[in-house]
Coordinates of C-alpha atoms in Angstrom, one line a residue:
X521 CA -138.3 112.9 -12.9
X522 CA -140.4 115.9 -14.1
X523 CA -143.6 114.2 -12.8
X524 CA -142.3 113.5 -9.3
X525 CA -141.2 117.0 -9.2
X526 CA -144.7 118.2 -10.0
X527 CA -146.5 115.9 -7.6
X528 CA -144.0 117.2 -4.6
X529 CA -144.7 120.9 -5.9
X530 CA -148.6 120.0 -5.8
X531 CA -148.3 118.5 -2.5
X532 CA -146.4 121.4 -1.2
X533 CA -149.0 124.1 -2.7
X534 CA -151.9 122.2 -1.3
X535 CA -150.3 122.2 2.1
X536 CA -149.7 125.9 1.7
X537 CA -153.2 126.7 0.6
X538 CA -154.8 124.5 3.4
X539 CA -152.7 126.4 6.0
X540 CA -153.4 129.6 4.5
X541 CA -154.8 131.9 7.3
X542 CA -154.8 135.2 5.2
X543 CA -156.1 136.5 2.0
X544 CA -152.4 137.2 0.8
X545 CA -151.4 133.7 1.6
X546 CA -154.4 132.2 -0.5
X547 CA -153.7 134.6 -3.6
X548 CA -149.8 133.5 -3.3
X549 CA -150.9 129.9 -3.2
X550 CA -153.5 130.6 -6.7
X551 CA -150.3 132.4 -8.3
X552 CA -148.3 129.5 -8.0
X553 CA -150.9 127.0 -8.9
X554 CA -151.2 128.8 -12.1
X555 CA -147.6 128.9 -12.7
X556 CA -147.6 125.4 -12.5
X557 CA -150.5 125.0 -14.6
X558 CA -148.8 126.8 -17.3
X559 CA -145.6 124.3 -17.0
X560 CA -147.7 121.2 -17.4
X561 CA -149.5 122.7 -20.3
X562 CA -146.5 123.6 -22.1
X563 CA -145.0 120.1 -21.6
X564 CA -148.3 118.5 -22.7
X565 CA -148.0 120.6 -26.1
X566 CA -144.4 119.7 -26.6
X567 CA -145.3 116.0 -25.9
X568 CA -148.1 116.0 -28.7
X569 CA -146.1 117.8 -31.0
X570 CA -143.3 115.1 -30.8
X571 CA -145.8 112.2 -31.3
X572 CA -146.2 113.5 -34.9
X573 CA -142.6 112.8 -35.4
X574 CA -142.7 109.4 -33.6
X575 CA -145.9 108.3 -35.8
X576 CA -144.1 109.4 -38.9
X577 CA -141.1 107.2 -38.1
X578 CA -143.1 104.2 -37.1
X579 CA -144.7 104.4 -40.6
X580 CA -141.2 104.5 -42.1
X581 CA -140.3 101.3 -40.2
X582 CA -143.4 99.6 -41.3
X583 CA -142.5 100.3 -44.9
X584 CA -139.1 99.2 -44.7
X585 CA -140.3 95.8 -43.1
X586 CA -142.5 95.3 -45.5
X587 CA -139.7 95.7 -48.4
X588 CA -137.5 93.3 -46.2
X589 CA -140.2 90.9 -46.3
X590 CA -140.1 90.9 -49.7
X591 CA -136.6 90.6 -50.0
X592 CA -136.5 87.9 -47.8
X593 CA -139.0 86.0 -50.2
X594 CA -136.7 86.7 -53.1
X595 CA -133.6 85.4 -51.2
X596 CA -135.2 82.1 -50.4
X597 CA -136.6 81.8 -54.0
X598 CA -133.1 82.1 -55.3
X599 CA -131.6 80.0 -52.7
X600 CA -134.1 77.2 -53.5
X601 CA -133.6 77.8 -57.4
X602 CA -130.1 78.8 -58.3
X603 CA -127.7 77.7 -55.0
X604 CA -129.6 74.2 -54.7
X605 CA -128.6 73.1 -58.4
X606 CA -125.1 74.9 -57.9
X607 CA -124.5 72.9 -54.8
X608 CA -125.7 69.7 -56.7
X609 CA -123.5 70.5 -59.6
X610 CA -120.2 70.9 -57.1
X611 CA -121.0 67.6 -55.4
X612 CA -121.5 65.6 -58.9
X613 CA -118.2 67.6 -60.1
X614 CA -116.5 66.6 -56.7
X615 CA -117.3 63.0 -57.2
X616 CA -116.2 63.0 -60.7
X617 CA -112.9 64.5 -59.5
X618 CA -112.1 61.9 -56.8
X619 CA -113.2 59.1 -59.7
X620 CA -110.6 60.7 -62.1
X621 CA -108.1 60.7 -59.2
X622 CA -108.7 56.8 -58.5
X623 CA -108.7 56.1 -62.1
X624 CA -105.4 57.9 -62.3
X625 CA -104.1 55.9 -59.7
X626 CA -105.1 52.8 -60.9
X627 CA -103.3 53.4 -64.2
X628 CA -100.1 54.6 -62.6
X629 CA -100.2 51.3 -60.4
X630 CA -100.8 49.4 -63.7
X631 CA -97.9 51.1 -65.1
X632 CA -95.7 50.5 -62.3
X633 CA -96.5 46.8 -62.7
X634 CA -95.8 46.7 -66.3
X635 CA -92.5 48.5 -65.9
X636 CA -91.9 45.9 -63.0
X637 CA -92.7 43.2 -65.1
X638 CA -90.4 44.5 -68.1
X639 CA -87.5 45.0 -65.8
X640 CA -88.2 41.3 -64.2
X641 CA -87.9 39.8 -67.5
X642 CA -85.2 42.2 -68.6
X643 CA -83.1 40.8 -65.6
X644 CA -84.2 37.1 -66.2
X645 CA -82.9 37.5 -69.7
X646 CA -79.9 39.0 -68.4
X647 CA -78.9 36.4 -66.0
X648 CA -79.4 33.7 -68.7
X649 CA -77.4 35.4 -71.2
X650 CA -74.3 36.3 -68.7
X651 CA -74.4 33.0 -67.6
X652 CA -74.2 31.6 -70.9
X653 CA -70.9 31.8 -73.1
X654 CA -69.6 35.1 -71.9
X655 CA -69.5 33.8 -68.1
X656 CA -69.7 37.4 -67.0
X657 CA -70.4 36.4 -63.4
X658 CA -70.4 40.0 -62.0
X659 CA -73.3 41.1 -64.6
X660 CA -75.2 37.8 -63.6
X661 CA -75.0 39.0 -59.8
X662 CA -76.2 42.4 -60.8
X663 CA -79.2 41.2 -62.6
X664 CA -80.3 38.9 -59.7
X665 CA -79.9 41.8 -57.4
X666 CA -81.9 44.1 -59.7
X667 CA -84.5 41.3 -59.8
X668 CA -84.5 41.2 -56.0
X669 CA -85.6 44.9 -55.7
X670 CA -88.9 44.2 -57.3
X671 CA -91.8 43.3 -55.0
X672 CA -92.6 39.5 -54.3
X673 CA -96.3 40.4 -55.3
X674 CA -95.2 41.1 -58.7
X675 CA -92.6 38.5 -59.3
X676 CA -95.0 35.6 -58.0
X677 CA -98.3 37.4 -59.6
X678 CA -100.2 36.0 -62.5
X679 CA -99.5 38.7 -65.1
X680 CA -95.5 38.2 -64.8
X681 CA -95.9 34.3 -65.0
X682 CA -97.8 34.9 -68.5
X683 CA -95.6 37.7 -69.5
X684 CA -92.0 36.7 -68.5
X685 CA -91.5 33.2 -69.6
X686 CA -90.0 32.8 -73.1
X687 CA -89.0 30.0 -75.6
X688 CA -85.7 30.4 -74.0
X689 CA -86.5 30.6 -70.4
X690 CA -89.7 28.7 -70.0
X691 CA -90.0 28.4 -66.2
X692 CA -91.7 30.7 -64.2
X693 CA -89.8 34.1 -62.7
X694 CA -89.1 32.9 -59.2
X695 CA -88.3 29.3 -60.2
X696 CA -85.7 31.0 -63.0
X697 CA -84.3 33.4 -60.3
X698 CA -83.9 30.6 -57.6
X699 CA -82.1 28.1 -60.0
X700 CA -79.7 31.0 -61.1
X701 CA -78.9 32.2 -57.6
X702 CA -78.3 28.5 -56.3
X703 CA -76.3 27.9 -59.6
X704 CA -73.9 31.1 -59.2
X705 CA -73.6 30.6 -55.2
X706 CA -72.3 27.0 -56.0
X707 CA -70.0 28.6 -58.7
X708 CA -68.6 31.4 -56.5
X709 CA -68.2 29.1 -53.6
X710 CA -65.7 26.9 -55.9
X711 CA -64.0 29.8 -57.3
X712 CA -63.6 31.3 -54.0
X713 CA -62.1 28.4 -52.5
X714 CA -59.8 27.7 -55.4
X715 CA -58.5 31.4 -55.2
X716 CA -58.0 31.0 -51.4
X717 CA -56.2 27.5 -51.6
X718 CA -53.7 29.5 -54.5
X719 CA -53.2 32.7 -52.3
X720 CA -55.0 34.6 -55.0
X721 CA -56.1 37.6 -52.7
X722 CA -57.6 39.6 -55.9
X723 CA -60.0 36.6 -56.7
X724 CA -60.7 36.0 -53.2
X725 CA -61.8 39.7 -53.0
X726 CA -63.7 39.2 -56.2
X727 CA -66.2 36.3 -55.6
X728 CA -66.6 37.5 -51.9
X729 CA -68.1 40.6 -53.2
X730 CA -70.5 38.8 -55.4
X731 CA -72.6 36.6 -52.8
X732 CA -74.6 39.6 -51.2
X733 CA -75.8 40.3 -54.9
X734 CA -77.5 37.1 -55.2
X735 CA -78.6 37.2 -51.6
X736 CA -76.4 34.8 -50.4
X737 CA -74.6 36.6 -47.6
X738 CA -74.7 33.9 -45.0
X739 CA -72.8 31.9 -47.3
X740 CA -70.2 34.4 -48.1
X741 CA -69.4 35.4 -44.6
X742 CA -69.0 31.6 -43.9
X743 CA -66.4 31.1 -46.6
X744 CA -64.8 34.0 -45.8
X745 CA -64.6 33.0 -42.1
X746 CA -62.7 29.7 -43.3
X747 CA -60.3 31.5 -45.3
X748 CA -59.3 34.1 -42.5
X749 CA -59.4 31.0 -39.9
X750 CA -57.1 29.1 -42.5
X751 CA -54.7 31.8 -42.4
X752 CA -54.8 32.3 -38.6
X753 CA -54.0 28.6 -38.3
X754 CA -51.2 28.5 -40.7
X755 CA -49.5 31.3 -38.5
X756 CA -50.3 29.9 -35.4
X757 CA -48.3 26.4 -36.5
X758 CA -45.7 28.5 -37.6
X759 CA -45.1 30.3 -34.4
X760 CA -45.4 27.1 -32.5
X761 CA -43.1 25.3 -34.6
X762 CA -40.3 27.4 -33.7
X763 CA -37.2 25.7 -31.9
X764 CA -37.1 28.4 -29.2
X765 CA -39.3 27.0 -26.9
X766 CA -36.9 27.1 -24.2
X767 CA -37.2 30.8 -23.9
X768 CA -39.1 32.0 -20.8
X769 CA -41.4 34.0 -22.9
X770 CA -42.0 31.9 -25.9
X771 CA -45.5 31.0 -25.2
X772 CA -46.4 34.5 -24.2
X773 CA -44.9 35.9 -27.6
X774 CA -46.8 33.1 -29.5
X775 CA -50.2 33.9 -27.8
X776 CA -49.4 37.6 -28.5
X777 CA -48.7 37.0 -32.2
X778 CA -51.8 34.9 -32.5
X779 CA -53.9 37.9 -30.8
X780 CA -52.0 40.4 -32.9
X781 CA -52.7 38.4 -36.0
X782 CA -56.5 38.5 -35.4
X783 CA -56.7 42.2 -34.7
X784 CA -54.7 42.8 -37.9
X785 CA -57.2 40.6 -39.9
X786 CA -60.5 42.2 -38.2
X787 CA -59.1 45.9 -38.4
X788 CA -58.0 45.5 -42.0
X789 CA -60.9 43.4 -43.4
X790 CA -63.9 45.2 -41.5
X791 CA -64.4 48.0 -44.2
X792 CA -64.6 45.7 -46.8
X793 CA -66.8 43.3 -45.3
X794 CA -69.4 46.1 -44.0
X795 CA -69.3 48.1 -47.3
X796 CA -70.6 45.1 -49.3
X797 CA -72.4 42.7 -46.5
X798 CA -74.1 45.6 -44.3
X799 CA -73.0 47.2 -41.0
X800 CA -72.4 44.9 -38.3
X801 CA -71.6 42.0 -40.6
X802 CA -68.2 41.7 -39.4
X803 CA -69.5 40.4 -36.2
X804 CA -70.5 37.0 -37.9
X805 CA -67.0 36.7 -39.1
X806 CA -65.7 37.3 -35.7
X807 CA -67.5 34.9 -34.1
X808 CA -66.1 32.4 -36.7
X809 CA -62.6 33.7 -35.9
X810 CA -63.2 33.1 -32.2
X811 CA -63.9 29.6 -32.8
X812 CA -60.4 29.3 -34.6
X813 CA -58.8 31.3 -31.6
X814 CA -60.3 29.0 -29.1
X815 CA -58.1 26.2 -30.9
X816 CA -55.1 27.7 -31.3
X817 CA -55.1 29.6 -28.2
X818 CA -55.9 26.3 -26.4
X819 CA -53.2 24.5 -28.1
X820 CA -50.6 27.4 -26.7
X821 CA -52.1 27.2 -23.4
X822 CA -52.1 23.4 -23.2
X823 CA -48.4 23.1 -24.5
X824 CA -47.4 26.0 -22.0
X825 CA -49.0 24.0 -19.1
X826 CA -47.4 20.9 -20.1
X827 CA -44.0 21.9 -20.8
X828 CA -43.6 24.4 -17.8
X829 CA -45.3 21.6 -15.6
X830 CA -47.7 24.2 -14.1
X831 CA -49.9 21.0 -12.4
X832 CA -46.4 19.8 -10.7
X833 CA -45.4 23.4 -9.7
X834 CA -49.0 24.1 -8.1
X835 CA -48.6 20.9 -6.0
X836 CA -45.5 21.8 -4.7
X837 CA -46.6 25.4 -3.9
X838 CA -49.8 23.9 -2.3
X839 CA -47.8 21.5 0.0
X840 CA -45.2 24.0 1.2
X841 CA -45.5 24.0 5.0
X842 CA -44.1 27.7 5.9
X843 CA -42.8 26.1 8.8
X844 CA -40.7 29.4 9.7
X845 CA -44.1 31.4 9.4
X846 CA -45.8 28.7 11.5
X847 CA -43.5 28.7 14.1
X848 CA -43.0 32.5 14.5
X849 CA -47.1 32.5 15.1
X850 CA -46.8 30.0 18.1
X851 CA -46.5 30.9 21.4
X852 CA -43.0 30.9 22.8
X853 CA -42.3 27.0 24.3
X854 CA -40.7 26.5 27.8
X855 CA -37.3 25.8 28.2
X856 CA -36.7 22.1 27.8
X857 CA -34.1 20.0 29.1
X858 CA -33.2 18.5 25.9
X859 CA -30.5 20.3 23.8
X860 CA -32.3 22.3 21.0
X861 CA -31.9 21.5 17.5
X862 CA -29.4 23.8 15.5
X863 CA -31.1 26.5 13.6
X864 CA -34.9 25.8 14.9
X865 CA -37.3 28.4 14.5
X866 CA -38.3 28.1 18.0
X867 CA -34.8 29.3 19.1
X868 CA -34.2 33.2 19.3
X869 CA -30.9 32.7 17.3
X870 CA -31.2 33.6 13.7
X871 CA -32.7 30.7 11.7
X872 CA -31.2 29.0 9.0
X873 CA -33.3 28.6 5.7
X874 CA -35.0 25.0 5.8
X875 CA -34.8 23.1 2.5
X876 CA -37.3 25.0 0.4
X877 CA -38.4 22.1 -2.3
X878 CA -39.7 24.8 -4.4
X879 CA -37.5 26.9 -6.8
X880 CA -38.6 30.4 -6.6
X881 CA -36.8 31.3 -9.8
X882 CA -39.1 29.0 -11.8
X883 CA -42.2 30.3 -9.9
X884 CA -40.9 33.8 -10.6
X885 CA -40.7 32.8 -14.4
X886 CA -44.0 31.2 -14.4
X887 CA -45.5 34.4 -12.9
X888 CA -44.0 36.6 -15.4
X889 CA -44.9 34.7 -18.4
X890 CA -48.6 34.1 -16.9
X891 CA -49.0 38.0 -16.3
X892 CA -47.8 38.8 -19.9
X893 CA -50.4 36.5 -21.3
X894 CA -52.9 37.8 -19.2
X895 CA -52.2 41.4 -20.1
X896 CA -52.5 40.2 -23.7
X897 CA -55.8 38.5 -23.0
X898 CA -57.2 41.4 -21.5
X899 CA -56.3 43.8 -24.6
X900 CA -57.4 41.0 -27.1
X901 CA -60.8 41.0 -25.1
X902 CA -61.2 45.1 -24.9
X903 CA -60.5 45.1 -28.8
X904 CA -63.3 42.4 -29.6
X905 CA -65.6 44.1 -27.1
X906 CA -65.2 47.5 -29.0
X907 CA -65.5 45.7 -32.5
X908 CA -68.6 43.8 -31.5
X909 CA -70.4 46.7 -29.6
X910 CA -73.4 48.5 -31.1
X911 CA -73.6 51.8 -32.6
X912 CA -75.7 52.9 -29.7
X913 CA -73.4 51.6 -27.1
X914 CA -70.3 52.8 -29.1
X915 CA -71.8 56.4 -29.4
X916 CA -72.5 56.7 -25.7
X917 CA -68.9 56.4 -24.8
X918 CA -69.6 53.8 -22.0
X919 CA -67.0 50.8 -21.6
X920 CA -68.2 48.0 -23.5
X921 CA -68.7 44.3 -21.8
X922 CA -67.2 41.2 -22.7
X923 CA -69.0 40.0 -25.4
X924 CA -71.1 36.6 -25.1
X925 CA -68.6 35.0 -27.9
X926 CA -65.9 35.6 -25.7
X927 CA -67.6 35.0 -22.3
X928 CA -68.7 31.5 -23.4
X929 CA -65.6 30.7 -25.2
X930 CA -63.5 27.6 -24.7
X931 CA -60.4 29.9 -24.6
X932 CA -62.0 31.9 -21.7
X933 CA -62.5 29.0 -19.8
X934 CA -58.8 27.8 -20.5
X935 CA -57.5 31.1 -19.3
X936 CA -59.3 31.0 -16.3
X937 CA -58.3 27.2 -15.3
X938 CA -55.0 27.5 -16.8
X939 CA -53.6 31.3 -16.3
X940 CA -55.9 32.8 -13.8
X941 CA -56.5 30.4 -10.9
X942 CA -52.4 29.3 -11.1
X943 CA -51.3 32.9 -11.4
X944 CA -53.4 33.7 -8.0
X945 CA -51.9 30.6 -6.1
X946 CA -48.5 31.2 -7.3
X947 CA -48.8 34.9 -6.6
X948 CA -49.9 34.3 -3.0
X949 CA -47.2 31.9 -2.5
X950 CA -44.4 33.7 -3.9
X951 CA -45.4 36.8 -1.8
X952 CA -45.4 34.6 1.4
X953 CA -42.4 32.8 0.6
X954 CA -40.6 36.1 -0.1
X955 CA -41.8 37.4 3.3
X956 CA -40.4 34.5 5.2
X957 CA -37.4 34.4 3.1
X958 CA -36.5 38.1 4.0
X959 CA -37.2 37.2 7.7
X960 CA -34.9 34.1 7.7
X961 CA -32.0 35.9 6.1
X962 CA -32.6 39.1 8.4
X963 CA -30.6 39.2 12.1
X964 CA -33.9 39.6 14.1
X965 CA -33.5 41.0 17.7
X966 CA -34.4 38.2 20.2
X967 CA -37.6 39.7 21.4
X968 CA -39.2 40.2 18.0
X969 CA -42.2 38.2 17.4
X970 CA -44.8 37.7 14.6
X971 CA -47.3 37.0 17.0
X972 CA -50.0 39.8 16.5
X973 CA -51.3 39.1 20.3
X974 CA -48.2 39.9 22.0
X975 CA -46.9 43.6 22.2
X976 CA -43.7 44.8 20.5

């Protein structure tokens, strides 16, 4: 910017001198040029003085660059010499540590296999000893349960097959365990059935708890199902053997007692079953119970239908003509020369009730008994639906649907055929006949008609 100012001043001075017309103007222009020359000279002197400092700083920078070059060479030498060997050593140590960890893992796995084989041998010897003279069935089942916790790869491995067999137990481990489990399963089943026949509840519970320990849960649940079904059948036969069959609610009471007995068994035994056999195992027992419920409930419904002569009553109900209602809906007939029949529905005078042919008291009794049995069936279905619902469905709080074991059961079909359909037919008849009879007994006005097309 100073150079630009000097250039502008030189241009101005040259312009003034060029246009000077007097000696004074020429002298003034020369004085101005002299002053500017002095400024330029002083500035040049300053620049020359600062150049020496600049050269000195440049020299220092050159010296520092030389020193840094030597340091860089030394650093590269150290990196190539010391650090590369250190890196190689670190890599070698890391590989050695990984190898050591692998060796430790192998040793630990080997020790685990050795311990498992030792446990397997102990269990096999314990099973054999417990099944001998002591006949300690609980201990034998516990040994088999402990052996079942050992991985199959260890039981069937070559190491176990060489170490476990002894002079007393020469068979392979798997064969020994299977033979012992089968032998104990047959023994437990015989003892369970013997306790069930003798009515020994403690014995039944004792052997029932042992089946899961020998991996025979299905056998235990099946035996338990037979046991409770026997009790259900015996109770149902007792209820049906009563001499009070003439009672109007006898069969409804018998069906109620059957459902209540089943509910008590399921509610009372479910904690024991699921504690030893696992959650949801009671569903298998309920399936077995439902088969017996189909039989006993079917006997109740079949006997009820036969003794109450429901089929004959349905035939009478379906064939009832409802003459009064039919005549009431027909258009009024023209007067005839023939004298009308006394009590004819066509007359405007009060009608005399026609011969019913259906005993309304019997229909009412059948409806009451059917309604009671349908109500008990509804409660029973809801109870089993709650008991067989999964944990997720139960936690969600939704209304459980009817389970398949009920939906496809024989009892469900009998309820539909012998209760629901007859109930609907008889209820419709009872309502229509009650309306008809109320009109027959009532003294109706002469101009009253049941024809919906005729205004009142």
